[in-house]
A tleap script that builds the chain and sets N, CA, C and O, in Angstrom:
source leaprc.protein.ff14SB
mol = sequence {
  NMET ASN ASP SER PRO GLU ALA PRO SER PRO
  ALA PRO THR PRO HIE PRO GLU THR THR ARG
  THR PRO PRO TRP GLY MET VAL THR MET LEU
  GLU GLU GLY PRO ARG TYR ARG ILE ASN ARG
  ILE VAL VAL LYS PRO GLY GLN HIE MET SER
  THR GLN MET HIE TYR HIE ARG SER GLU HIE
  TRP VAL VAL VAL SER GLY THR ALA LYS VAL
  THR CYS ASN GLY GLU GLU LYS LEU LEU ASN
  GLN LYS GLU SER THR TYR VAL PRO MET ASN
  THR PRO HIE ARG VAL GLU ASN PRO GLY VAL
  ILE ASP LEU VAL MET ILE GLU VAL GLN ASN
  GLY GLU TYR LEU GLY ASP ASP ASP ILE VAL
  ARG PHE PRO GLU GLU LEU PRO LYS CSER
}
set mol.1.N position { 0.843 -1.171 0.000 }
set mol.1.CA position { 0.000 0.000 0.000 }
set mol.1.C position { 0.886 1.230 0.000 }
set mol.1.O position { 1.849 1.320 0.761 }
set mol.2.N position { 0.550 2.174 -0.861 }
set mol.2.CA position { 1.346 3.373 -1.008 }
set mol.2.C position { 0.599 4.531 -0.357 }
set mol.2.O position { -0.481 4.904 -0.814 }
set mol.3.N position { 1.168 5.107 0.714 }
set mol.3.CA position { 0.525 6.211 1.420 }
set mol.3.C position { 0.991 7.578 0.934 }
set mol.3.O position { 0.566 8.604 1.466 }
set mol.4.N position { 1.871 7.599 -0.083 }
set mol.4.CA position { 2.354 8.902 -0.542 }
set mol.4.C position { 1.269 9.603 -1.344 }
set mol.4.O position { 0.508 8.966 -2.073 }
set mol.5.N position { 1.205 10.921 -1.203 }
set mol.5.CA position { 0.182 11.668 -1.954 }
set mol.5.C position { 0.460 11.601 -3.451 }
set mol.5.O position { 1.579 11.324 -3.881 }
set mol.6.N position { -0.582 11.860 -4.232 }
set mol.6.CA position { -0.417 11.888 -5.677 }
set mol.6.C position { 0.623 12.925 -6.051 }
set mol.6.O position { 0.765 13.952 -5.387 }
set mol.7.N position { 1.342 12.644 -7.115 }
set mol.7.CA position { 2.325 13.608 -7.598 }
set mol.7.C position { 1.591 14.856 -8.068 }
set mol.7.O position { 0.560 14.754 -8.732 }
set mol.8.N position { 2.115 16.039 -7.730 }
set mol.8.CA position { 1.447 17.264 -8.169 }
set mol.8.C position { 1.514 17.397 -9.686 }
set mol.8.O position { 2.401 16.842 -10.334 }
set mol.9.N position { 0.560 18.143 -10.239 }
set mol.9.CA position { 0.582 18.418 -11.672 }
set mol.9.C position { 1.842 19.187 -11.996 }
set mol.9.O position { 2.334 19.955 -11.169 }
set mol.10.N position { 2.372 18.988 -13.201 }
set mol.10.CA position { 3.562 19.765 -13.561 }
set mol.10.C position { 3.253 21.253 -13.545 }
set mol.10.O position { 2.130 21.669 -13.832 }
set mol.11.N position { 4.251 22.043 -13.210 }
set mol.11.CA position { 4.080 23.498 -13.177 }
set mol.11.C position { 3.797 24.007 -14.579 }
set mol.11.O position { 4.199 23.383 -15.562 }
set mol.12.N position { 3.101 25.145 -14.678 }
set mol.12.CA position { 2.843 25.699 -16.003 }
set mol.12.C position { 4.146 25.980 -16.739 }
set mol.12.O position { 5.161 26.323 -16.133 }
set mol.13.N position { 4.095 25.830 -18.038 }
set mol.13.CA position { 5.260 26.111 -18.858 }
set mol.13.C position { 5.490 27.617 -18.870 }
set mol.13.O position { 4.591 28.374 -19.236 }
set mol.14.N position { 6.698 28.066 -18.470 }
set mol.14.CA position { 6.952 29.498 -18.578 }
set mol.14.C position { 6.750 29.902 -20.033 }
set mol.14.O position { 7.287 29.262 -20.937 }
set mol.15.N position { 5.996 30.938 -20.259 }
set mol.15.CA position { 5.643 31.310 -21.618 }
set mol.15.C position { 5.827 32.801 -21.777 }
set mol.15.O position { 5.214 33.582 -21.049 }
set mol.16.N position { 6.669 33.212 -22.725 }
set mol.16.CA position { 6.764 34.654 -22.939 }
set mol.16.C position { 5.396 35.156 -23.388 }
set mol.16.O position { 4.683 34.472 -24.121 }
set mol.17.N position { 5.042 36.343 -22.947 }
set mol.17.CA position { 3.741 36.899 -23.300 }
set mol.17.C position { 3.594 36.909 -24.823 }
set mol.17.O position { 4.426 37.472 -25.535 }
set mol.18.N position { 2.533 36.283 -25.306 }
set mol.18.CA position { 2.284 36.179 -26.739 }
set mol.18.C position { 1.011 36.941 -27.065 }
set mol.18.O position { -0.043 36.664 -26.491 }
set mol.19.N position { 1.098 37.902 -27.986 }
set mol.19.CA position { -0.060 38.725 -28.337 }
set mol.19.C position { -0.342 38.628 -29.828 }
set mol.19.O position { 0.563 38.729 -30.658 }
set mol.20.N position { -1.639 38.426 -30.156 }
set mol.20.CA position { -2.122 38.482 -31.539 }
set mol.20.C position { -3.053 39.678 -31.642 }
set mol.20.O position { -3.712 40.043 -30.669 }
set mol.21.N position { -3.109 40.293 -32.826 }
set mol.21.CA position { -3.972 41.456 -33.017 }
set mol.21.C position { -4.891 41.241 -34.226 }
set mol.21.O position { -4.638 41.791 -35.298 }
set mol.22.N position { -5.960 40.440 -34.058 }
set mol.22.CA position { -6.937 40.310 -35.144 }
set mol.22.C position { -7.644 41.657 -35.345 }
set mol.22.O position { -7.529 42.543 -34.498 }
set mol.23.N position { -8.373 41.819 -36.456 }
set mol.23.CA position { -9.013 43.109 -36.742 }
set mol.23.C position { -9.967 43.584 -35.645 }
set mol.23.O position { -10.158 44.789 -35.485 }
set mol.24.N position { -10.560 42.677 -34.896 }
set mol.24.CA position { -11.551 43.044 -33.876 }
set mol.24.C position { -10.943 43.419 -32.530 }
set mol.24.O position { -11.661 43.907 -31.657 }
set mol.25.N position { -9.626 43.205 -32.330 }
set mol.25.CA position { -9.059 43.533 -31.022 }
set mol.25.C position { -7.693 42.919 -30.780 }
set mol.25.O position { -6.787 43.038 -31.604 }
set mol.26.N position { -7.557 42.255 -29.627 }
set mol.26.CA position { -6.258 41.713 -29.229 }
set mol.26.C position { -6.449 40.493 -28.321 }
set mol.26.O position { -7.368 40.451 -27.503 }
set mol.27.N position { -5.553 39.492 -28.482 }
set mol.27.CA position { -5.544 38.305 -27.621 }
set mol.27.C position { -4.122 38.133 -27.097 }
set mol.27.O position { -3.175 38.015 -27.875 }
set mol.28.N position { -3.978 38.119 -25.769 }
set mol.28.CA position { -2.675 37.931 -25.145 }
set mol.28.C position { -2.713 36.651 -24.320 }
set mol.28.O position { -3.513 36.535 -23.392 }
set mol.29.N position { -1.843 35.678 -24.655 }
set mol.29.CA position { -1.760 34.463 -23.849 }
set mol.29.C position { -0.978 34.791 -22.582 }
set mol.29.O position { 0.166 35.241 -22.642 }
set mol.30.N position { -1.615 34.558 -21.435 }
set mol.30.CA position { -0.986 34.868 -20.148 }
set mol.30.C position { -0.273 33.664 -19.554 }
set mol.30.O position { 0.795 33.796 -18.956 }
set mol.31.N position { -0.871 32.485 -19.723 }
set mol.31.CA position { -0.286 31.272 -19.143 }
set mol.31.C position { -0.844 30.066 -19.878 }
set mol.31.O position { -1.982 30.074 -20.348 }
set mol.32.N position { -0.014 29.019 -19.968 }
set mol.32.CA position { -0.428 27.773 -20.599 }
set mol.32.C position { 0.166 26.620 -19.814 }
set mol.32.O position { 1.323 26.673 -19.397 }
set mol.33.N position { -0.623 25.583 -19.615 }
set mol.33.CA position { -0.157 24.386 -18.926 }
set mol.33.C position { -0.842 23.179 -19.521 }
set mol.33.O position { -1.551 23.294 -20.520 }
set mol.34.N position { -0.638 22.018 -18.917 }
set mol.34.CA position { -1.296 20.819 -19.425 }
set mol.34.C position { -2.817 20.983 -19.349 }
set mol.34.O position { -3.368 21.175 -18.265 }
set mol.35.N position { -3.482 20.912 -20.474 }
set mol.35.CA position { -4.943 20.923 -20.569 }
set mol.35.C position { -5.591 22.276 -20.271 }
set mol.35.O position { -6.809 22.334 -20.100 }
set mol.36.N position { -4.807 23.383 -20.202 }
set mol.36.CA position { -5.441 24.686 -20.023 }
set mol.36.C position { -4.598 25.797 -20.636 }
set mol.36.O position { -3.389 25.660 -20.824 }
set mol.37.N position { -5.278 26.903 -20.943 }
set mol.37.CA position { -4.626 28.124 -21.430 }
set mol.37.C position { -5.443 29.304 -20.909 }
set mol.37.O position { -6.673 29.252 -20.890 }
set mol.38.N position { -4.756 30.367 -20.486 }
set mol.38.CA position { -5.419 31.571 -19.996 }
set mol.38.C position { -5.055 32.731 -20.926 }
set mol.38.O position { -3.879 33.019 -21.152 }
set mol.39.N position { -6.090 33.392 -21.461 }
set mol.39.CA position { -5.903 34.511 -22.379 }
set mol.39.C position { -6.568 35.767 -21.835 }
set mol.39.O position { -7.584 35.698 -21.143 }
set mol.40.N position { -5.987 36.907 -22.155 }
set mol.40.CA position { -6.637 38.209 -21.953 }
set mol.40.C position { -7.114 38.637 -23.327 }
set mol.40.O position { -6.320 38.742 -24.262 }
set mol.41.N position { -8.417 38.886 -23.451 }
set mol.41.CA position { -9.018 39.218 -24.745 }
set mol.41.C position { -9.589 40.635 -24.680 }
set mol.41.O position { -10.295 40.987 -23.735 }
set mol.42.N position { -9.275 41.443 -25.695 }
set mol.42.CA position { -9.834 42.781 -25.829 }
set mol.42.C position { -10.611 42.815 -27.142 }
set mol.42.O position { -10.077 42.484 -28.201 }
set mol.43.N position { -11.888 43.221 -27.058 }
set mol.43.CA position { -12.717 43.393 -28.250 }
set mol.43.C position { -13.062 44.879 -28.350 }
set mol.43.O position { -13.611 45.463 -27.415 }
set mol.44.N position { -12.734 45.479 -29.491 }
set mol.44.CA position { -12.984 46.908 -29.706 }
set mol.44.C position { -14.492 47.179 -29.773 }
set mol.44.O position { -15.263 46.290 -30.134 }
set mol.45.N position { -14.914 48.398 -29.430 }
set mol.45.CA position { -16.336 48.757 -29.520 }
set mol.45.C position { -16.890 48.503 -30.925 }
set mol.45.O position { -16.264 48.855 -31.925 }
set mol.46.N position { -18.074 47.887 -30.980 }
set mol.46.CA position { -18.734 47.606 -32.252 }
set mol.46.C position { -18.178 46.416 -33.013 }
set mol.46.O position { -18.636 46.125 -34.118 }
set mol.47.N position { -17.196 45.720 -32.444 }
set mol.47.CA position { -16.564 44.587 -33.126 }
set mol.47.C position { -16.994 43.263 -32.489 }
set mol.47.O position { -17.591 43.245 -31.412 }
set mol.48.N position { -16.683 42.156 -33.170 }
set mol.48.CA position { -16.997 40.826 -32.640 }
set mol.48.C position { -16.033 39.794 -33.192 }
set mol.48.O position { -15.427 39.982 -34.247 }
set mol.49.N position { -15.904 38.698 -32.453 }
set mol.49.CA position { -15.167 37.532 -32.944 }
set mol.49.C position { -16.095 36.765 -33.877 }
set mol.49.O position { -17.312 36.950 -33.838 }
set mol.50.N position { -15.529 35.915 -34.705 }
set mol.50.CA position { -16.358 35.068 -35.561 }
set mol.50.C position { -17.119 34.052 -34.710 }
set mol.50.O position { -16.679 33.688 -33.619 }
set mol.51.N position { -18.260 33.600 -35.221 }
set mol.51.CA position { -18.979 32.510 -34.564 }
set mol.51.C position { -18.155 31.245 -34.784 }
set mol.51.O position { -17.752 30.945 -35.908 }
set mol.52.N position { -17.909 30.511 -33.707 }
set mol.52.CA position { -17.024 29.346 -33.781 }
set mol.52.C position { -17.418 28.302 -32.757 }
set mol.52.O position { -18.272 28.541 -31.903 }
set mol.53.N position { -16.785 27.135 -32.850 }
set mol.53.CA position { -16.936 26.108 -31.820 }
set mol.53.C position { -15.666 25.276 -31.789 }
set mol.53.O position { -14.819 25.364 -32.678 }
set mol.54.N position { -15.552 24.458 -30.734 }
set mol.54.CA position { -14.364 23.626 -30.531 }
set mol.54.C position { -14.808 22.216 -30.148 }
set mol.54.O position { -15.738 22.038 -29.361 }
set mol.55.N position { -14.136 21.224 -30.710 }
set mol.55.CA position { -14.458 19.824 -30.396 }
set mol.55.C position { -13.760 19.328 -29.134 }
set mol.55.O position { -14.225 18.384 -28.494 }
set mol.56.N position { -12.649 19.959 -28.777 }
set mol.56.CA position { -11.800 19.386 -27.719 }
set mol.56.C position { -11.598 20.280 -26.508 }
set mol.56.O position { -10.806 19.946 -25.627 }
set mol.57.N position { -12.296 21.411 -26.441 }
set mol.57.CA position { -12.107 22.286 -25.281 }
set mol.57.C position { -13.377 23.069 -24.974 }
set mol.57.O position { -14.206 23.335 -25.845 }
set mol.58.N position { -13.494 23.427 -23.699 }
set mol.58.CA position { -14.538 24.341 -23.243 }
set mol.58.C position { -13.845 25.644 -22.850 }
set mol.58.O position { -12.620 25.706 -22.751 }
set mol.59.N position { -14.655 26.686 -22.627 }
set mol.59.CA position { -14.094 27.981 -22.271 }
set mol.59.C position { -14.933 28.640 -21.182 }
set mol.59.O position { -16.155 28.496 -21.145 }
set mol.60.N position { -14.255 29.362 -20.301 }
set mol.60.CA position { -14.914 30.251 -19.325 }
set mol.60.C position { -14.476 31.667 -19.661 }
set mol.60.O position { -13.289 31.916 -19.874 }
set mol.61.N position { -15.419 32.592 -19.711 }
set mol.61.CA position { -15.107 33.998 -19.965 }
set mol.61.C position { -15.537 34.824 -18.766 }
set mol.61.O position { -16.661 34.681 -18.285 }
set mol.62.N position { -14.652 35.690 -18.277 }
set mol.62.CA position { -14.953 36.611 -17.182 }
set mol.62.C position { -14.742 38.022 -17.711 }
set mol.62.O position { -13.669 38.341 -18.223 }
set mol.63.N position { -15.764 38.872 -17.590 }
set mol.63.CA position { -15.664 40.250 -18.065 }
set mol.63.C position { -14.942 41.089 -17.008 }
set mol.63.O position { -15.375 41.164 -15.858 }
set mol.64.N position { -13.844 41.711 -17.411 }
set mol.64.CA position { -13.053 42.577 -16.538 }
set mol.64.C position { -13.543 44.018 -16.646 }
set mol.64.O position { -13.666 44.717 -15.640 }
set mol.65.N position { -13.822 44.458 -17.873 }
set mol.65.CA position { -14.387 45.791 -18.081 }
set mol.65.C position { -15.150 45.813 -19.395 }
set mol.65.O position { -14.873 45.033 -20.306 }
set mol.66.N position { -16.113 46.720 -19.476 }
set mol.66.CA position { -16.943 46.813 -20.665 }
set mol.66.C position { -18.151 45.893 -20.580 }
set mol.66.O position { -18.485 45.375 -19.515 }
set mol.67.N position { -18.797 45.700 -21.723 }
set mol.67.CA position { -19.993 44.865 -21.819 }
set mol.67.C position { -19.801 43.855 -22.934 }
set mol.67.O position { -19.343 44.204 -24.022 }
set mol.68.N position { -20.153 42.597 -22.665 }
set mol.68.CA position { -20.063 41.532 -23.666 }
set mol.68.C position { -21.460 41.080 -24.051 }
set mol.68.O position { -22.293 40.805 -23.187 }
set mol.69.N position { -21.710 41.004 -25.339 }
set mol.69.CA position { -22.924 40.369 -25.841 }
set mol.69.C position { -22.486 38.984 -26.311 }
set mol.69.O position { -21.796 38.844 -27.321 }
set mol.70.N position { -22.900 37.963 -25.556 }
set mol.70.CA position { -22.463 36.597 -25.801 }
set mol.70.C position { -23.597 35.818 -26.449 }
set mol.70.O position { -24.727 35.831 -25.962 }
set mol.71.N position { -23.291 35.141 -27.546 }
set mol.71.CA position { -24.236 34.224 -28.166 }
set mol.71.C position { -23.655 32.828 -28.004 }
set mol.71.O position { -22.563 32.537 -28.492 }
set mol.72.N position { -24.398 31.966 -27.310 }
set mol.72.CA position { -23.935 30.606 -27.039 }
set mol.72.C position { -25.077 29.656 -27.379 }
set mol.72.O position { -26.136 29.680 -26.751 }
set mol.73.N position { -24.840 28.821 -28.385 }
set mol.73.CA position { -25.849 27.864 -28.833 }
set mol.73.C position { -27.157 28.571 -29.213 }
set mol.73.O position { -28.244 28.068 -28.932 }
set mol.74.N position { -27.041 29.734 -29.851 }
set mol.74.CA position { -28.207 30.476 -30.327 }
set mol.74.C position { -28.867 31.388 -29.308 }
set mol.74.O position { -29.767 32.148 -29.665 }
set mol.75.N position { -28.443 31.336 -28.036 }
set mol.75.CA position { -29.038 32.183 -26.995 }
set mol.75.C position { -28.111 33.358 -26.701 }
set mol.75.O position { -26.909 33.186 -26.501 }
set mol.76.N position { -28.698 34.566 -26.680 }
set mol.76.CA position { -27.921 35.779 -26.415 }
set mol.76.C position { -28.083 36.225 -24.971 }
set mol.76.O position { -29.159 36.110 -24.383 }
set mol.77.N position { -26.975 36.745 -24.402 }
set mol.77.CA position { -27.070 37.380 -23.083 }
set mol.77.C position { -26.006 38.452 -22.987 }
set mol.77.O position { -24.958 38.368 -23.628 }
set mol.78.N position { -26.289 39.467 -22.173 }
set mol.78.CA position { -25.332 40.534 -21.920 }
set mol.78.C position { -24.608 40.260 -20.613 }
set mol.78.O position { -25.225 39.891 -19.614 }
set mol.79.N position { -23.304 40.442 -20.629 }
set mol.79.CA position { -22.494 40.295 -19.417 }
set mol.79.C position { -21.802 41.619 -19.138 }
set mol.79.O position { -21.273 42.259 -20.047 }
set mol.80.N position { -21.810 42.021 -17.882 }
set mol.80.CA position { -21.141 43.240 -17.448 }
set mol.80.C position { -19.911 42.879 -16.623 }
set mol.80.O position { -19.620 41.707 -16.387 }
set mol.81.N position { -19.200 43.911 -16.194 }
set mol.81.CA position { -18.002 43.721 -15.378 }
set mol.81.C position { -18.304 42.780 -14.207 }
set mol.81.O position { -19.348 42.889 -13.563 }
set mol.82.N position { -17.374 41.856 -13.941 }
set mol.82.CA position { -17.426 40.876 -12.849 }
set mol.82.C position { -18.390 39.725 -13.116 }
set mol.82.O position { -18.573 38.877 -12.242 }
set mol.83.N position { -19.011 39.665 -14.290 }
set mol.83.CA position { -19.895 38.553 -14.631 }
set mol.83.C position { -19.153 37.598 -15.550 }
set mol.83.O position { -18.177 37.974 -16.198 }
set mol.84.N position { -19.635 36.340 -15.599 }
set mol.84.CA position { -18.940 35.327 -16.392 }
set mol.84.C position { -19.932 34.381 -17.052 }
set mol.84.O position { -21.120 34.363 -16.732 }
set mol.85.N position { -19.404 33.596 -17.983 }
set mol.85.CA position { -20.208 32.566 -18.640 }
set mol.85.C position { -19.320 31.383 -18.987 }
set mol.85.O position { -18.097 31.500 -19.068 }
set mol.86.N position { -19.959 30.253 -19.187 }
set mol.86.CA position { -19.285 28.998 -19.543 }
set mol.86.C position { -19.715 28.610 -20.949 }
set mol.86.O position { -20.901 28.656 -21.272 }
set mol.87.N position { -18.755 28.226 -21.785 }
set mol.87.CA position { -19.028 27.776 -23.150 }
set mol.87.C position { -18.602 26.310 -23.243 }
set mol.87.O position { -17.406 26.020 -23.263 }
set mol.88.N position { -19.575 25.368 -23.302 }
set mol.88.CA position { -19.217 23.946 -23.384 }
set mol.88.C position { -18.587 23.584 -24.728 }
set mol.88.O position { -18.716 24.326 -25.702 }
set mol.89.N position { -17.910 22.448 -24.774 }
set mol.89.CA position { -17.396 21.916 -26.037 }
set mol.89.C position { -18.563 21.709 -26.995 }
set mol.89.O position { -19.704 21.538 -26.567 }
set mol.90.N position { -18.272 21.725 -28.288 }
set mol.90.CA position { -19.252 21.426 -29.342 }
set mol.90.C position { -20.425 22.405 -29.356 }
set mol.90.O position { -21.523 22.044 -29.781 }
set mol.91.N position { -20.208 23.632 -28.898 }
set mol.91.CA position { -21.277 24.627 -28.823 }
set mol.91.C position { -20.889 25.861 -29.632 }
set mol.91.O position { -19.888 26.506 -29.320 }
set mol.92.N position { -21.666 26.204 -30.672 }
set mol.92.CA position { -21.363 27.435 -31.406 }
set mol.92.C position { -21.460 28.644 -30.464 }
set mol.92.O position { -22.394 28.749 -29.669 }
set mol.93.N position { -20.493 29.542 -30.565 }
set mol.93.CA position { -20.466 30.700 -29.679 }
set mol.93.C position { -19.797 31.894 -30.358 }
set mol.93.O position { -19.031 31.756 -31.311 }
set mol.94.N position { -20.121 33.069 -29.824 }
set mol.94.CA position { -19.565 34.309 -30.349 }
set mol.94.C position { -19.650 35.366 -29.253 }
set mol.94.O position { -20.554 35.330 -28.418 }
set mol.95.N position { -18.717 36.298 -29.258 }
set mol.95.CA position { -18.782 37.433 -28.339 }
set mol.95.C position { -18.616 38.702 -29.152 }
set mol.95.O position { -17.816 38.762 -30.085 }
set mol.96.N position { -19.390 39.721 -28.779 }
set mol.96.CA position { -19.249 41.012 -29.429 }
set mol.96.C position { -19.295 42.107 -28.377 }
set mol.96.O position { -19.750 41.901 -27.252 }
set mol.97.N position { -18.812 43.275 -28.774 }
set mol.97.CA position { -18.771 44.422 -27.877 }
set mol.97.C position { -19.801 45.445 -28.349 }
set mol.97.O position { -19.544 46.169 -29.311 }
set mol.98.N position { -20.970 45.522 -27.689 }
set mol.98.CA position { -21.981 46.486 -28.091 }
set mol.98.C position { -21.752 47.872 -27.471 }
set mol.98.O position { -22.510 48.804 -27.739 }
set mol.99.N position { -20.723 48.005 -26.655 }
set mol.99.CA position { -20.496 49.238 -25.905 }
set mol.99.C position { -19.628 50.244 -26.630 }
set mol.99.O position { -19.334 50.098 -27.817 }
set mol.100.N position { -19.220 51.275 -25.889 }
set mol.100.CA position { -18.410 52.357 -26.440 }
set mol.100.C position { -16.970 52.341 -25.905 }
set mol.100.O position { -16.133 53.129 -26.344 }
set mol.101.N position { -16.689 51.438 -24.954 }
set mol.101.CA position { -15.316 51.270 -24.461 }
set mol.101.C position { -14.878 49.847 -24.777 }
set mol.101.O position { -15.711 48.988 -25.067 }
set mol.102.N position { -13.573 49.595 -24.722 }
set mol.102.CA position { -13.061 48.242 -24.982 }
set mol.102.C position { -13.683 47.235 -24.021 }
set mol.102.O position { -13.850 47.512 -22.833 }
set mol.103.N position { -14.022 46.065 -24.552 }
set mol.103.CA position { -14.418 44.918 -23.740 }
set mol.103.C position { -13.142 44.163 -23.408 }
set mol.103.O position { -12.394 43.783 -24.308 }
set mol.104.N position { -12.885 43.941 -22.115 }
set mol.104.CA position { -11.714 43.169 -21.681 }
set mol.104.C position { -12.222 41.960 -20.924 }
set mol.104.O position { -12.984 42.087 -19.966 }
set mol.105.N position { -11.788 40.770 -21.367 }
set mol.105.CA position { -12.203 39.509 -20.736 }
set mol.105.C position { -10.977 38.661 -20.441 }
set mol.105.O position { -9.946 38.771 -21.105 }
set mol.106.N position { -11.113 37.818 -19.435 }
set mol.106.CA position { -10.148 36.750 -19.200 }
set mol.106.C position { -10.824 35.464 -19.654 }
set mol.106.O position { -11.949 35.166 -19.254 }
set mol.107.N position { -10.128 34.707 -20.489 }
set mol.107.CA position { -10.650 33.451 -21.017 }
set mol.107.C position { -9.800 32.302 -20.466 }
set mol.107.O position { -8.572 32.333 -20.542 }
set mol.108.N position { -10.472 31.293 -19.911 }
set mol.108.CA position { -9.777 30.085 -19.474 }
set mol.108.C position { -10.259 28.946 -20.359 }
set mol.108.O position { -11.437 28.587 -20.340 }
set mol.109.N position { -9.345 28.382 -21.132 }
set mol.109.CA position { -9.652 27.239 -21.990 }
set mol.109.C position { -9.228 25.971 -21.251 }
set mol.109.O position { -8.142 25.916 -20.675 }
set mol.110.N position { -10.100 24.942 -21.271 }
set mol.110.CA position { -9.786 23.643 -20.673 }
set mol.110.C position { -10.077 22.560 -21.687 }
set mol.110.O position { -11.111 22.599 -22.354 }
set mol.111.N position { -9.176 21.586 -21.816 }
set mol.111.CA position { -9.475 20.474 -22.706 }
set mol.111.C position { -8.262 19.633 -23.019 }
set mol.111.O position { -7.131 19.956 -22.656 }
set mol.112.N position { -8.539 18.541 -23.707 }
set mol.112.CA position { -7.492 17.596 -24.109 }
set mol.112.C position { -6.553 18.200 -25.143 }
set mol.112.O position { -5.364 17.884 -25.180 }
set mol.113.N position { -7.109 19.083 -25.993 }
set mol.113.CA position { -6.328 19.649 -27.094 }
set mol.113.C position { -6.727 21.105 -27.272 }
set mol.113.O position { -7.916 21.414 -27.354 }
set mol.114.N position { -5.741 22.011 -27.333 }
set mol.114.CA position { -6.018 23.442 -27.389 }
set mol.114.C position { -5.490 24.101 -28.666 }
set mol.114.O position { -5.419 25.328 -28.739 }
set mol.115.N position { -5.122 23.309 -29.663 }
set mol.115.CA position { -4.548 23.853 -30.897 }
set mol.115.C position { -5.530 24.694 -31.685 }
set mol.115.O position { -6.744 24.514 -31.590 }
set mol.116.N position { -4.979 25.632 -32.478 }
set mol.116.CA position { -5.821 26.503 -33.298 }
set mol.116.C position { -6.611 25.729 -34.349 }
set mol.116.O position { -7.637 26.216 -34.825 }
set mol.117.N position { -6.154 24.531 -34.719 }
set mol.117.CA position { -6.909 23.761 -35.715 }
set mol.117.C position { -8.148 23.095 -35.107 }
set mol.117.O position { -8.843 22.350 -35.797 }
set mol.118.N position { -8.433 23.353 -33.828 }
set mol.118.CA position { -9.686 22.905 -33.205 }
set mol.118.C position { -10.725 24.035 -33.212 }
set mol.118.O position { -11.739 23.956 -32.517 }
set mol.119.N position { -10.470 25.068 -33.989 }
set mol.119.CA position { -11.439 26.165 -34.119 }
set mol.119.C position { -12.221 25.953 -35.409 }
set mol.119.O position { -11.659 26.006 -36.503 }
set mol.120.N position { -13.516 25.714 -35.273 }
set mol.120.CA position { -14.405 25.595 -36.424 }
set mol.120.C position { -15.132 26.927 -36.540 }
set mol.120.O position { -15.910 27.290 -35.657 }
set mol.121.N position { -14.884 27.660 -37.626 }
set mol.121.CA position { -15.509 28.966 -37.820 }
set mol.121.C position { -16.737 28.827 -38.711 }
set mol.121.O position { -16.716 28.119 -39.718 }
set mol.122.N position { -17.808 29.516 -38.321 }
set mol.122.CA position { -19.051 29.510 -39.094 }
set mol.122.C position { -19.113 30.759 -39.960 }
set mol.122.O position { -18.567 31.798 -39.591 }
set mol.123.N position { -19.786 30.662 -41.128 }
set mol.123.CA position { -19.912 31.866 -41.980 }
set mol.123.C position { -20.672 32.967 -41.254 }
set mol.123.O position { -21.581 32.705 -40.467 }
set mol.124.N position { -20.281 34.195 -41.535 }
set mol.124.CA position { -20.945 35.346 -40.918 }
set mol.124.C position { -22.323 35.535 -41.542 }
set mol.124.O position { -22.496 35.369 -42.750 }
set mol.125.N position { -23.298 35.881 -40.709 }
set mol.125.CA position { -24.630 36.203 -41.211 }
set mol.125.C position { -24.636 37.652 -41.668 }
set mol.125.O position { -24.000 38.506 -41.051 }
set mol.126.N position { -25.348 37.925 -42.740 }
set mol.126.CA position { -25.487 39.299 -43.200 }
set mol.126.C position { -26.446 40.045 -42.292 }
set mol.126.O position { -27.409 39.451 -41.805 }
set mol.127.N position { -26.214 41.325 -42.049 }
set mol.127.CA position { -27.143 42.091 -41.199 }
set mol.127.C position { -28.557 42.057 -41.788 }
set mol.127.O position { -28.740 42.090 -43.005 }
set mol.128.N position { -29.545 41.991 -40.899 }
set mol.128.CA position { -30.937 41.988 -41.347 }
set mol.128.C position { -31.342 43.409 -41.688 }
set mol.128.O position { -31.028 44.351 -40.959 }
set mol.129.N position { -32.060 43.558 -42.830 }
set mol.129.CA position { -32.481 44.908 -43.216 }
set mol.129.C position { -33.924 45.173 -42.823 }
set mol.129.O position { -34.442 46.262 -43.073 }
savepdb mol mol.pdb
quit
């Protein structure tokens, strides 16, 4: 019988701050470890990310400042500062900034695989007239 505690999870991989600047804002990877990644996401006023889903990861979004209009599996909701939402795997989702200041969120991705090729993007809908 082994009474020793389970081995702790490996420490997060030291990661130099990595920033991408898509047309709608900015994504900065803050930390990455086995089965998780933490990003700081900024969405400019009036902008949005593409509607997408992931087969191998879920996401938690926490609004730090601004207002997020979140569409998850066809349902829309507004999130304000200090509010959060959960996006399950295999669920179409999108976030947009309906406000006049930058939307800043912290995103925690969890899953077996976090590669960019697990992003399934859906075609954009044309605005209704």
